[in-house]
XYZ file of C-alpha atoms in Angstrom:
117
model
C -13.742 -17.961 75.656
C -10.905 -19.011 72.539
C -10.689 -16.846 70.405
C -12.336 -18.462 66.178
C -10.660 -20.635 64.112
C -9.305 -18.659 61.249
C -10.841 -18.651 57.795
C -9.782 -20.624 55.096
C -8.685 -18.758 52.424
C -8.116 -20.408 48.955
C -4.689 -19.516 47.771
C -3.808 -16.943 44.356
C -2.294 -17.243 41.964
C -0.285 -12.955 41.705
C 2.152 -13.534 38.465
C 2.632 -15.727 36.684
C 4.605 -16.612 33.221
C 6.225 -19.592 31.308
C 8.550 -19.482 27.785
C 11.525 -20.785 26.411
C 14.608 -20.178 25.098
C 17.713 -21.832 23.621
C 20.167 -22.724 26.357
C 23.992 -22.673 24.227
C 25.117 -25.241 28.096
C 22.471 -27.334 27.049
C 22.347 -27.514 23.255
C 18.637 -27.370 24.341
C 16.030 -25.734 24.326
C 14.889 -24.794 27.774
C 11.857 -24.412 29.964
C 10.777 -22.607 32.510
C 7.402 -21.663 34.746
C 7.246 -19.299 37.421
C 4.126 -18.485 39.289
C 3.977 -15.983 42.266
C 1.178 -17.924 45.377
C 0.066 -15.460 47.965
C -2.035 -17.741 50.612
C -3.591 -15.151 53.216
C -2.845 -18.768 55.791
C 0.090 -17.830 55.163
C 2.965 -19.254 52.143
C 2.908 -22.999 54.747
C -0.899 -23.339 53.184
C 0.526 -23.930 49.200
C 0.300 -27.404 49.609
C 1.468 -27.394 45.205
C 2.077 -25.600 42.153
C 1.417 -27.154 38.689
C 1.763 -25.834 35.016
C -0.573 -27.653 32.799
C -0.009 -26.895 29.390
C -2.239 -27.053 26.952
C -2.564 -27.097 23.689
C -4.701 -23.979 21.266
C -7.771 -26.569 21.485
C -7.591 -27.433 25.561
C -6.213 -30.732 24.699
C -3.730 -31.477 27.939
C 0.068 -31.599 25.973
C 2.705 -32.242 29.712
C 2.368 -30.662 32.843
C 4.861 -29.923 35.410
C 5.270 -29.913 39.721
C 7.378 -26.278 40.595
C 9.529 -25.839 44.163
C 8.798 -23.506 45.973
C 11.522 -20.781 46.796
C 13.744 -21.319 49.503
C 14.512 -17.278 49.156
C 11.686 -16.011 48.428
C 8.741 -18.456 49.345
C 6.098 -16.579 47.282
C 7.781 -18.652 44.088
C 7.093 -21.386 42.772
C 9.319 -22.576 39.458
C 10.773 -25.445 37.258
C 13.262 -25.336 35.000
C 12.802 -28.486 31.876
C 14.811 -29.270 29.334
C 12.672 -29.679 25.770
C 14.446 -33.233 25.351
C 12.422 -34.497 28.069
C 9.026 -33.018 27.133
C 6.424 -32.952 25.066
C 6.972 -29.648 24.104
C 7.706 -28.192 20.937
C 9.549 -23.905 21.466
C 8.658 -23.486 17.483
C 4.905 -24.244 17.846
C 2.907 -20.877 19.862
C -0.515 -22.453 20.001
C 0.184 -23.264 24.527
C -1.693 -21.791 26.632
C -0.421 -22.477 30.501
C -2.473 -23.115 33.541
C -1.051 -22.599 36.471
C -3.129 -24.672 39.484
C -2.651 -23.574 43.611
C -3.774 -26.114 45.486
C -4.014 -26.043 49.490
C -3.964 -27.885 52.255
C -7.475 -27.893 52.714
C -8.744 -28.097 48.731
C -8.557 -24.590 48.089
C -7.734 -23.625 44.900
C -6.383 -20.667 41.832
C -6.506 -20.897 38.644
C -4.578 -18.629 35.808
C -4.173 -19.330 33.012
C -0.719 -17.707 29.965
C 0.574 -17.556 27.330
C 4.373 -18.855 27.115
C 7.113 -16.908 25.261
C 8.315 -19.414 22.325
C 10.443 -19.093 20.404
């Protein structure tokens, strides 16, 4: 008999971080979003990872799609200059909801408080 099909497992965000810092090179604040996402079905099963920035009252402010690292397939990240976002590095009441999706509809969410200036 054929082996049973693998059990679909949702992705799991093991760690995430976000924040901003001044970039003298760009003359602007730079935001970063990073997450380590594990999926027991393999890293190829993770379809996308987003960082959704929310205000203190739960209202959406901005979203960022993270790219998978070519060096470490579990790591996802994105960097954005503040002038290209709706964010303010001097504002300390954001939360960031990292959301990982896999190809079969599994999701995981991890909320962090970003480091602001």
